[in-house]
PDB file of C-alpha atoms and ligand atoms in Angstrom:
ATOM      1  CA  MET A  61      -0.348   0.112   0.054  1.00 86.00           C
ATOM      2  CA  SER A  62       1.461   3.341  -0.270  1.00 94.00           C
ATOM      3  CA  ILE A  63       1.085   5.976   1.887  1.00 97.00           C
ATOM      4  CA  ILE A  64      -1.449   8.014  -0.628  1.00 98.00           C
ATOM      5  CA  ASP A  65      -3.246   4.455  -0.657  1.00 98.00           C
ATOM      6  CA  LYS A  66      -2.792   4.962   3.418  1.00 98.00           C
ATOM      7  CA  TYR A  67      -4.710   8.314   3.334  1.00 98.00           C
ATOM      8  CA  ASN A  68      -7.011   7.489   1.069  1.00 98.00           C
ATOM      9  CA  LYS A  69      -7.908   4.185   2.824  1.00 98.00           C
ATOM     10  CA  ARG A  70      -8.762   6.424   5.927  1.00 98.00           C
ATOM     11  CA  SER A  71     -10.132   9.006   4.566  1.00 98.00           C
ATOM     12  CA  ASP A  72     -12.994   7.001   2.624  1.00 98.00           C
ATOM     13  CA  ALA A  73     -12.923   4.377   5.795  1.00 98.00           C
ATOM     14  CA  VAL A  74     -14.480   8.433   7.918  1.00 98.00           C
ATOM     15  CA  ASN A  75     -15.340   9.821   5.382  1.00 98.00           C
ATOM     16  CA  SER A  76     -13.691  12.776   5.540  1.00 98.00           C
ATOM     17  CA  LEU A  77     -11.155  14.707   4.394  1.00 98.00           C
ATOM     18  CA  VAL A  78     -10.659  16.817   7.310  1.00 98.00           C
ATOM     19  CA  CYS A  79      -7.613  17.185   8.684  1.00 98.00           C
ATOM     20  CA  ILE A  80      -6.930  18.513  12.437  1.00 98.00           C
ATOM     21  CA  GLY A  81      -3.288  20.826  12.960  1.00 98.00           C
ATOM     22  CA  LEU A  82      -2.448  19.531  16.786  1.00 98.00           C
ATOM     23  CA  ASP A  83      -0.867  23.340  16.522  1.00 98.00           C
ATOM     24  CA  SER A  84      -0.576  22.882  20.400  1.00 98.00           C
ATOM     25  CA  ASP A  85       0.525  26.945  21.459  1.00 98.00           C
ATOM     26  CA  PHE A  86       1.996  26.065  25.182  1.00 98.00           C
ATOM     27  CA  GLU A  87       0.434  30.281  25.656  1.00 97.00           C
ATOM     28  CA  LYS A  88      -3.002  29.169  24.106  1.00 98.00           C
ATOM     29  CA  ILE A  89      -3.922  25.557  25.350  1.00 98.00           C
ATOM     30  CA  PRO A  90      -6.273  25.356  28.591  1.00 97.00           C
ATOM     31  CA  GLU A  91      -4.838  26.518  32.160  1.00 97.00           C
ATOM     32  CA  LYS A  92      -5.698  22.600  33.485  1.00 97.00           C
ATOM     33  CA  PHE A  93      -3.432  21.218  30.971  1.00 98.00           C
ATOM     34  CA  LYS A  94      -0.470  23.538  31.848  1.00 97.00           C
ATOM     35  CA  LYS A  95      -0.921  22.521  35.823  1.00 96.00           C
ATOM     36  CA  LEU A  96      -0.191  19.110  34.164  1.00 98.00           C
ATOM     37  CA  GLU A  97       3.567  17.262  33.628  1.00 98.00           C
ATOM     38  CA  PHE A  98       2.968  17.432  30.416  1.00 98.00           C
ATOM     39  CA  PRO A  99       1.126  19.623  29.240  1.00 98.00           C
ATOM     40  CA  GLN A 100       0.825  19.921  25.463  1.00 98.00           C
ATOM     41  CA  PHE A 101       0.686  15.445  25.077  1.00 98.00           C
ATOM     42  CA  GLU A 102      -1.652  15.909  27.559  1.00 98.00           C
ATOM     43  CA  PHE A 103      -3.828  18.420  25.427  1.00 98.00           C
ATOM     44  CA  ASN A 104      -3.251  16.522  22.951  1.00 99.00           C
ATOM     45  CA  LYS A 105      -4.767  13.726  23.576  1.00 98.00           C
ATOM     46  CA  SER A 106      -7.820  14.838  24.630  1.00 98.00           C
ATOM     47  CA  ILE A 107      -8.150  16.958  21.002  1.00 98.00           C
ATOM     48  CA  ILE A 108      -7.153  13.343  19.623  1.00 99.00           C
ATOM     49  CA  GLU A 109     -10.049  11.827  21.784  1.00 98.00           C
ATOM     50  CA  LEU A 110     -13.062  14.074  21.074  1.00 98.00           C
ATOM     51  CA  THR A 111     -12.046  14.336  16.692  1.00 98.00           C
ATOM     52  CA  ASN A 112     -10.638  10.662  16.108  1.00 98.00           C
ATOM     53  CA  GLU A 113     -13.717   9.842  14.381  1.00 98.00           C
ATOM     54  CA  TYR A 114     -13.748  12.484  12.312  1.00 98.00           C
ATOM     55  CA  ALA A 115     -10.225  12.766  11.496  1.00 98.00           C
ATOM     56  CA  ALA A 116      -8.543  11.523   8.458  1.00 98.00           C
ATOM     57  CA  ALA A 117      -5.380  13.236   9.502  1.00 99.00           C
ATOM     58  CA  TYR A 118      -3.424  14.990  12.417  1.00 99.00           C
ATOM     59  CA  LYS A 119      -1.273  17.736  11.152  1.00 98.00           C
ATOM     60  CA  PRO A 120       1.277  19.439  14.435  1.00 98.00           C
ATOM     61  CA  ASN A 121       3.395  21.969  13.240  1.00 98.00           C
ATOM     62  CA  ILE A 122       6.956  21.422  14.892  1.00 98.00           C
ATOM     63  CA  ALA A 123       7.351  25.198  15.386  1.00 98.00           C
ATOM     64  CA  PHE A 124       4.815  24.944  18.567  1.00 98.00           C
ATOM     65  CA  TYR A 125       7.060  21.848  20.358  1.00 98.00           C
ATOM     66  CA  GLU A 126      10.391  23.097  19.372  1.00 98.00           C
ATOM     67  CA  ALA A 127       9.513  26.555  20.701  1.00 98.00           C
ATOM     68  CA  ARG A 128       9.820  24.638  24.221  1.00 98.00           C
ATOM     69  CA  GLY A 129      12.612  22.724  23.289  1.00 98.00           C
ATOM     70  CA  SER A 130      13.270  19.212  24.507  1.00 98.00           C
ATOM     71  CA  GLN A 131      10.199  19.385  26.452  1.00 98.00           C
ATOM     72  CA  GLY A 132       8.597  19.579  23.666  1.00 98.00           C
ATOM     73  CA  LEU A 133       9.896  17.642  21.276  1.00 98.00           C
ATOM     74  CA  LYS A 134       9.666  14.363  23.377  1.00 98.00           C
ATOM     75  CA  GLU A 135       5.593  15.893  23.789  1.00 98.00           C
ATOM     76  CA  LEU A 136       6.156  15.928  20.204  1.00 98.00           C
ATOM     77  CA  LYS A 137       6.871  12.006  20.221  1.00 98.00           C
ATOM     78  CA  MET A 138       4.566  10.502  22.842  1.00 99.00           C
ATOM     79  CA  THR A 139       1.619  12.395  20.833  1.00 99.00           C
ATOM     80  CA  MET A 140       3.662  10.388  17.733  1.00 98.00           C
ATOM     81  CA  ASP A 141       3.493   6.831  19.702  1.00 98.00           C
ATOM     82  CA  PHE A 142       0.147   7.242  20.919  1.00 99.00           C
ATOM     83  CA  LEU A 143      -1.470   7.793  17.449  1.00 98.00           C
ATOM     84  CA  ARG A 144      -0.095   5.108  16.318  1.00 98.00           C
ATOM     85  CA  GLU A 145      -0.364   2.944  19.332  1.00 98.00           C
ATOM     86  CA  ASN A 146      -3.896   3.886  18.967  1.00 98.00           C
ATOM     87  CA  TYR A 147      -4.821   4.863  15.599  1.00 98.00           C
ATOM     88  CA  PRO A 148      -2.589   4.312  13.507  1.00 98.00           C
ATOM     89  CA  ASP A 149      -5.209   4.111  10.022  1.00 98.00           C
ATOM     90  CA  ILE A 150      -5.085   7.765  10.889  1.00 98.00           C
ATOM     91  CA  PHE A 151      -2.417   9.683   8.756  1.00 98.00           C
ATOM     92  CA  THR A 152      -0.105  11.827   9.793  1.00 99.00           C
ATOM     93  CA  VAL A 153       1.822  14.917   8.763  1.00 99.00           C
ATOM     94  CA  CYS A 154       4.463  17.006  10.356  1.00 98.00           C
ATOM     95  CA  ASP A 155       4.488  20.309   9.590  1.00 98.00           C
ATOM     96  CA  SER A 156       8.511  21.214   8.852  1.00 98.00           C
ATOM     97  CA  LYS A 157       8.941  23.293   6.198  1.00 98.00           C
ATOM     98  CA  ARG A 158      12.082  21.326   5.868  1.00 98.00           C
ATOM     99  CA  GLY A 159      14.423  21.238   2.884  1.00 97.00           C
ATOM    100  CA  ASP A 160      18.668  21.945   2.836  1.00 97.00           C
ATOM    101  CA  ILE A 161      21.478  20.160   0.449  1.00 96.00           C
ATOM    102  CA  GLY A 162      20.834  16.828   0.790  1.00 89.00           C
ATOM    103  CA  ASN A 163      23.060  15.331   3.360  1.00 91.00           C
ATOM    104  CA  THR A 164      21.322  18.075   5.188  1.00 96.00           C
ATOM    105  CA  ASN A 165      18.433  16.784   4.481  1.00 97.00           C
ATOM    106  CA  LYS A 166      18.489  13.066   5.893  1.00 96.00           C
ATOM    107  CA  GLY A 167      19.033  14.336   9.339  1.00 97.00           C
ATOM    108  CA  TYR A 168      15.439  16.732   8.896  1.00 98.00           C
ATOM    109  CA  ILE A 169      14.360  12.838   7.963  1.00 98.00           C
ATOM    110  CA  GLU A 170      16.287  10.709  10.586  1.00 98.00           C
ATOM    111  CA  LEU A 171      14.623  12.901  12.840  1.00 98.00           C
ATOM    112  CA  ILE A 172      10.606  13.505  11.412  1.00 98.00           C
ATOM    113  CA  LEU A 173      10.547  11.135   9.058  1.00 98.00           C
ATOM    114  CA  ASP A 174      12.238   8.285  10.909  1.00 98.00           C
ATOM    115  CA  TRP A 175      12.387   8.977  14.918  1.00 98.00           C
ATOM    116  CA  LEU A 176       9.011  10.283  15.017  1.00 98.00           C
ATOM    117  CA  GLY A 177       7.142   8.485  13.019  1.00 98.00           C
ATOM    118  CA  PHE A 178       5.855  11.120  10.475  1.00 98.00           C
ATOM    119  CA  ASP A 179       3.478   9.398   7.461  1.00 98.00           C
ATOM    120  CA  ALA A 180       4.698  12.789   5.341  1.00 98.00           C
ATOM    121  CA  MET A 181       6.453  15.961   6.013  1.00 98.00           C
ATOM    122  CA  THR A 182       6.048  18.912   4.165  1.00 98.00           C
ATOM    123  CA  VAL A 183       9.057  20.400   2.382  1.00 98.00           C
ATOM    124  CA  SER A 184      10.402  24.072   0.399  1.00 98.00           C
ATOM    125  CA  PRO A 185      11.229  23.128  -3.280  1.00 98.00           C
ATOM    126  CA  TYR A 186      14.069  26.171  -3.175  1.00 97.00           C
ATOM    127  CA  LEU A 187      17.046  24.747  -3.256  1.00 97.00           C
ATOM    128  CA  GLY A 188      16.086  22.838  -5.758  1.00 97.00           C
ATOM    129  CA  GLY A 189      15.158  18.079  -6.561  1.00 97.00           C
ATOM    130  CA  GLU A 190      18.673  17.108  -6.499  1.00 97.00           C
ATOM    131  CA  SER A 191      18.710  18.260  -2.931  1.00 97.00           C
ATOM    132  CA  LEU A 192      15.168  16.890  -2.142  1.00 97.00           C
ATOM    133  CA  ARG A 193      16.313  13.767  -3.529  1.00 97.00           C
ATOM    134  CA  PRO A 194      16.928  11.874  -0.013  1.00 98.00           C
ATOM    135  CA  PHE A 195      13.021  13.236   0.802  1.00 98.00           C
ATOM    136  CA  LEU A 196      12.069  11.579  -2.621  1.00 98.00           C
ATOM    137  CA  GLU A 197      13.684   8.218  -2.649  1.00 98.00           C
ATOM    138  CA  ARG A 198      11.734   7.534   0.238  1.00 98.00           C
ATOM    139  CA  LEU A 199       8.892   5.278  -1.188  1.00 97.00           C
ATOM    140  CA  ASP A 200       7.536   4.937   1.985  1.00 98.00           C
ATOM    141  CA  LYS A 201       6.289   8.026   3.126  1.00 98.00           C
ATOM    142  CA  GLY A 202       4.368  11.757   1.300  1.00 98.00           C
ATOM    143  CA  ILE A 203       6.711  14.430   0.860  1.00 98.00           C
ATOM    144  CA  ILE A 204       4.713  17.117   0.277  1.00 98.00           C
ATOM    145  CA  VAL A 205       6.185  20.110  -1.341  1.00 98.00           C
ATOM    146  CA  LEU A 206       5.209  24.326  -0.415  1.00 98.00           C
ATOM    147  CA  CYS A 207       3.769  25.294  -3.643  1.00 98.00           C
ATOM    148  CA  LYS A 208       1.454  28.028  -3.779  1.00 98.00           C
ATOM    149  CA  THR A 209       1.053  28.505   0.742  1.00 98.00           C
ATOM    150  CA  SER A 210      -1.988  30.492   2.352  1.00 98.00           C
ATOM    151  CA  ASN A 211      -0.574  33.479   3.409  1.00 98.00           C
ATOM    152  CA  PRO A 212      -1.168  36.928   2.429  1.00 98.00           C
ATOM    153  CA  GLY A 213       2.146  37.711   1.184  1.00 98.00           C
ATOM    154  CA  SER A 214       2.341  34.235  -0.146  1.00 98.00           C
ATOM    155  CA  GLY A 215       2.850  36.897  -3.693  1.00 98.00           C
ATOM    156  CA  GLU A 216       5.857  38.498  -2.830  1.00 98.00           C
ATOM    157  CA  PHE A 217       7.889  35.376  -5.088  1.00 98.00           C
ATOM    158  CA  GLN A 218       5.406  32.651  -5.653  1.00 98.00           C
ATOM    159  CA  ASP A 219       3.640  35.228  -8.268  1.00 98.00           C
ATOM    160  CA  LEU A 220       6.792  35.835 -10.167  1.00 98.00           C
ATOM    161  CA  LYS A 221       6.596  34.765 -13.749  1.00 98.00           C
ATOM    162  CA  ILE A 222       9.192  31.950 -15.058  1.00 93.00           C
ATOM    163  CA  GLU A 223       8.752  30.885 -18.900  1.00 89.00           C
ATOM    164  CA  ASP A 224       5.100  32.811 -18.253  1.00 94.00           C
ATOM    165  CA  LYS A 225       4.050  30.991 -16.499  1.00 97.00           C
ATOM    166  CA  PRO A 226       3.872  31.687 -12.349  1.00 98.00           C
ATOM    167  CA  LEU A 227       5.942  30.097 -10.124  1.00 98.00           C
ATOM    168  CA  TRP A 228       3.503  27.797  -8.167  1.00 98.00           C
ATOM    169  CA  GLN A 229       2.560  26.493 -11.681  1.00 98.00           C
ATOM    170  CA  PHE A 230       6.193  26.408 -12.270  1.00 97.00           C
ATOM    171  CA  ILE A 231       6.625  23.767  -9.160  1.00 98.00           C
ATOM    172  CA  ALA A 232       3.306  22.354  -9.831  1.00 98.00           C
ATOM    173  CA  GLU A 233       4.196  20.716 -13.115  1.00 98.00           C
ATOM    174  CA  LYS A 234       8.042  20.323 -11.540  1.00 98.00           C
ATOM    175  CA  VAL A 235       6.528  18.072  -9.175  1.00 98.00           C
ATOM    176  CA  THR A 236       3.784  16.002 -11.648  1.00 98.00           C
ATOM    177  CA  ASN A 237       6.203  15.631 -14.074  1.00 98.00           C
ATOM    178  CA  GLU A 238       9.703  15.384 -12.898  1.00 98.00           C
ATOM    179  CA  TRP A 239       9.885  15.015  -8.839  1.00 98.00           C
ATOM    180  CA  ASP A 240       6.543  12.777  -8.297  1.00 98.00           C
ATOM    181  CA  LYS A 241       8.078   9.715 -10.529  1.00 97.00           C
ATOM    182  CA  ASN A 242       7.682   7.084  -6.524  1.00 97.00           C
ATOM    183  CA  LYS A 243       4.092   8.562  -6.966  1.00 97.00           C
ATOM    184  CA  ASN A 244       4.942   9.799  -2.893  1.00 98.00           C
ATOM    185  CA  CYS A 245       4.593  14.168  -3.663  1.00 98.00           C
ATOM    186  CA  LEU A 246       1.696  16.281  -2.274  1.00 98.00           C
ATOM    187  CA  LEU A 247       1.021  19.894  -2.851  1.00 99.00           C
ATOM    188  CA  VAL A 248       0.743  22.026  -0.775  1.00 99.00           C
ATOM    189  CA  VAL A 249      -2.101  24.543  -2.044  1.00 98.00           C
ATOM    190  CA  GLY A 250      -3.995  27.108   0.464  1.00 98.00           C
ATOM    191  CA  ALA A 251      -7.456  27.069   0.581  1.00 98.00           C
ATOM    192  CA  THR A 252      -7.200  31.169   0.134  1.00 98.00           C
ATOM    193  CA  TYR A 253      -6.622  31.043  -3.597  1.00 98.00           C
ATOM    194  CA  PRO A 254      -9.281  28.837  -4.671  1.00 98.00           C
ATOM    195  CA  GLU A 255      -8.391  30.714  -8.303  1.00 98.00           C
ATOM    196  CA  GLU A 256      -4.902  28.959  -8.682  1.00 98.00           C
ATOM    197  CA  MET A 257      -6.175  25.556  -6.624  1.00 98.00           C
ATOM    198  CA  LYS A 258      -8.031  25.232  -9.914  1.00 98.00           C
ATOM    199  CA  LYS A 259      -5.198  25.716 -12.353  1.00 98.00           C
ATOM    200  CA  ILE A 260      -2.896  23.564 -10.443  1.00 98.00           C
ATOM    201  CA  ARG A 261      -5.578  20.773  -9.550  1.00 98.00           C
ATOM    202  CA  GLU A 262      -5.075  20.863 -14.168  1.00 98.00           C
ATOM    203  CA  VAL A 263      -1.777  20.504 -13.848  1.00 98.00           C
ATOM    204  CA  THR A 264      -1.503  17.597 -11.334  1.00 98.00           C
ATOM    205  CA  GLY A 265      -3.552  15.072 -12.719  1.00 98.00           C
ATOM    206  CA  ASP A 266      -5.671  13.218  -8.765  1.00 98.00           C
ATOM    207  CA  MET A 267      -2.470  14.526  -7.159  1.00 98.00           C
ATOM    208  CA  THR A 268      -3.162  15.039  -3.278  1.00 98.00           C
ATOM    209  CA  PHE A 269      -3.116  18.552  -1.877  1.00 99.00           C
ATOM    210  CA  LEU A 270      -2.383  19.581   1.928  1.00 98.00           C
ATOM    211  CA  VAL A 271      -4.710  22.483   1.745  1.00 98.00           C
ATOM    212  CA  PRO A 272      -4.371  24.556   5.131  1.00 98.00           C
ATOM    213  CA  GLY A 273      -6.303  27.816   5.619  1.00 98.00           C
ATOM    214  CA  VAL A 274     -10.397  27.248   6.928  1.00 97.00           C
ATOM    215  CA  GLY A 275     -11.118  28.679   9.704  1.00 94.00           C
ATOM    216  CA  ALA A 276      -8.878  30.916  11.516  1.00 94.00           C
ATOM    217  CA  GLN A 277      -7.737  32.187   8.103  1.00 96.00           C
ATOM    218  CA  GLY A 278     -10.845  32.593   6.691  1.00 94.00           C
ATOM    219  CA  GLY A 279     -10.726  30.596   3.179  1.00 97.00           C
ATOM    220  CA  ASP A 280     -14.272  29.183   1.706  1.00 98.00           C
ATOM    221  CA  VAL A 281     -14.823  25.561   1.876  1.00 98.00           C
ATOM    222  CA  GLU A 282     -17.051  25.250  -1.455  1.00 98.00           C
ATOM    223  CA  GLN A 283     -14.676  27.659  -3.146  1.00 98.00           C
ATOM    224  CA  LEU A 284     -12.085  25.331  -2.667  1.00 98.00           C
ATOM    225  CA  VAL A 285     -13.611  22.083  -2.716  1.00 98.00           C
ATOM    226  CA  LYS A 286     -14.654  22.539  -6.177  1.00 98.00           C
ATOM    227  CA  ALA A 287     -11.622  24.315  -7.087  1.00 98.00           C
ATOM    228  CA  GLY A 288      -9.556  21.671  -5.861  1.00 98.00           C
ATOM    229  CA  LYS A 289     -11.087  17.502  -5.537  1.00 98.00           C
ATOM    230  CA  ASN A 290      -9.718  15.055  -8.087  1.00 98.00           C
ATOM    231  CA  SER A 291     -12.037  13.313 -10.503  1.00 98.00           C
ATOM    232  CA  GLN A 292     -11.733  10.298  -7.595  1.00 97.00           C
ATOM    233  CA  ASN A 293     -13.754  13.174  -5.725  1.00 97.00           C
ATOM    234  CA  LYS A 294     -11.296  13.567  -3.653  1.00 97.00           C
ATOM    235  CA  GLY A 295      -7.357  14.562  -3.312  1.00 98.00           C
ATOM    236  CA  LEU A 296      -7.258  16.964  -0.254  1.00 98.00           C
ATOM    237  CA  ILE A 297      -6.247  16.979   3.070  1.00 99.00           C
ATOM    238  CA  ILE A 298      -8.222  19.775   4.712  1.00 98.00           C
ATOM    239  CA  ASN A 299      -6.518  21.595   7.526  1.00 98.00           C
ATOM    240  CA  SER A 300      -7.997  23.159  10.513  1.00 98.00           C
ATOM    241  CA  SER A 301      -5.820  24.073  13.378  1.00 98.00           C
ATOM    242  CA  ARG A 302      -7.191  27.262  15.626  1.00 98.00           C
ATOM    243  CA  GLY A 303      -9.941  26.787  14.249  1.00 98.00           C
ATOM    244  CA  ILE A 304     -10.375  23.530  16.137  1.00 98.00           C
ATOM    245  CA  ILE A 305      -8.091  22.423  18.785  1.00 98.00           C
ATOM    246  CA  PHE A 306      -9.228  26.235  20.639  1.00 98.00           C
ATOM    247  CA  SER A 307     -12.711  26.193  19.967  1.00 98.00           C
ATOM    248  CA  ASP A 308     -15.148  25.675  22.818  1.00 98.00           C
ATOM    249  CA  ASN A 309     -16.263  22.429  21.476  1.00 98.00           C
ATOM    250  CA  PRO A 310     -13.966  20.571  19.468  1.00 98.00           C
ATOM    251  CA  ARG A 311     -16.137  17.866  18.166  1.00 98.00           C
ATOM    252  CA  THR A 312     -18.994  20.231  16.728  1.00 98.00           C
ATOM    253  CA  GLU A 313     -16.133  22.035  15.164  1.00 98.00           C
ATOM    254  CA  THR A 314     -14.794  18.311  13.472  1.00 98.00           C
ATOM    255  CA  ILE A 315     -18.248  17.786  12.593  1.00 98.00           C
ATOM    256  CA  LYS A 316     -18.990  19.923  11.317  1.00 98.00           C
ATOM    257  CA  LEU A 317     -16.231  21.522   9.092  1.00 98.00           C
ATOM    258  CA  LYS A 318     -15.869  17.483   7.772  1.00 98.00           C
ATOM    259  CA  GLU A 319     -20.631  17.520   6.677  1.00 98.00           C
ATOM    260  CA  LYS A 320     -19.032  21.105   5.181  1.00 98.00           C
ATOM    261  CA  ILE A 321     -16.844  19.117   3.289  1.00 98.00           C
ATOM    262  CA  ASN A 322     -18.617  16.705   1.428  1.00 98.00           C
ATOM    263  CA  LYS A 323     -21.724  18.777   1.011  1.00 98.00           C
ATOM    264  CA  TYR A 324     -19.406  20.352  -1.664  1.00 98.00           C
ATOM    265  CA  ARG A 325     -17.177  17.059  -3.324  1.00 94.00           C
TER     266      ARG A 325
HETATM  267  P1  OMP B 406      -4.749  27.316  11.840  1.00 71.88           P
HETATM  268  O1  OMP B 406      -5.090  28.752  10.878  1.00 71.88           O
HETATM  269  O2  OMP B 406      -4.397  27.982  12.726  1.00 71.88           O
HETATM  270  O3  OMP B 406      -5.981  26.472  10.727  1.00 71.88           O
HETATM  271  O4  OMP B 406      -2.856  26.776  11.172  1.00 71.88           O
HETATM  272  C1  OMP B 406      -2.863  26.669   9.490  1.00 71.88           C
HETATM  273  C2  OMP B 406      -1.758  26.139   9.542  1.00 71.88           C
HETATM  274  O5  OMP B 406      -0.963  25.450   8.500  1.00 71.88           O
HETATM  275  C3  OMP B 406      -0.056  26.355  10.443  1.00 71.88           C
HETATM  276  O6  OMP B 406       0.182  24.977  11.205  1.00 71.88           O
HETATM  277  C4  OMP B 406       0.107  27.373   9.567  1.00 71.88           C
HETATM  278  O7  OMP B 406       1.326  26.549   9.608  1.00 71.88           O
HETATM  279  C5  OMP B 406       0.501  26.381   8.328  1.00 71.88           C
HETATM  280  N1  OMP B 406       0.221  26.590   6.298  1.00 71.88           N
HETATM  281  C6  OMP B 406      -0.190  27.540   6.685  1.00 71.88           C
HETATM  282  O8  OMP B 406      -1.641  28.048   7.408  1.00 71.88           O
HETATM  283  N2  OMP B 406       0.048  27.699   5.080  1.00 71.88           N
HETATM  284  C7  OMP B 406       0.462  27.534   4.692  1.00 71.88           C
HETATM  285  O9  OMP B 406      -0.304  27.619   3.239  1.00 71.88           O
HETATM  286  C8  OMP B 406       0.678  25.987   4.520  1.00 71.88           C
HETATM  287  C9  OMP B 406       1.299  25.600   6.074  1.00 71.88           C
HETATM  288  C10 OMP B 406       1.538  24.266   6.231  1.00 71.88           C
HETATM  289  O10 OMP B 406       2.676  23.982   5.381  1.00 71.88           O
HETATM  290  O11 OMP B 406       0.683  23.433   6.179  1.00 71.88           O
END
């Protein structure tokens, strides 16, 4: 089973394209968790227990754990061990946006894909396909390449024209036609840019997209699903972090997002 099959299988089993972002900012987690020995882990565990029935994926952003040094990394590891032991079918993404020269990338791989054991991680294409080879050679893992990011200023570089195309289109074509030989590539496409997403879908066939930007960043679910779904009515890992985990009712918010997505696919 390929790593994309793992996502699709889980997504089909729970009829959901929802990814819950475990961006467990220590400052924002409720006081009752802060008193515990492993606050970020206990908070994550409570979110996972409330939402797992509707979760196709979980995506911690490693920044919120690295911010606490070795304690944070330990709690991220505890979160991953908890997921693997209790919910091994759920797809896991490490939001890390890594990418360096080839042999340095091996260090990121050992930490994120091997020690922490994530199914997939986000990488930057800036150093080129040659540098990303250690990631792309991992047949057992998903490599999620930044293409069109959700932030307001993403156009500063990503919209620049190269050979008459915006850089994001150039990257989408490059990944589809050259980097995805092992069928383990995915793209990051922000929910806040549905027009661009439509074009990216046209050039990538059925490739799976990680789609952040709904919830706190205001991306429109109807527009993104219509623009981004593939020929199988899936191909999307739709992430919400703050909009779910810091809401009054994470379970209800997850169900609401799942149903809204399903209404348009
Ligand atoms: P919320 O805005 O709270 O839902 O969080 C979005 C999460 O997705 C954060 O962890 C971001 O770092 C991440 N993200 C984006 O917001 N935009 C992008 O274009 C790419 C990512 C990402 O790679 O996941």
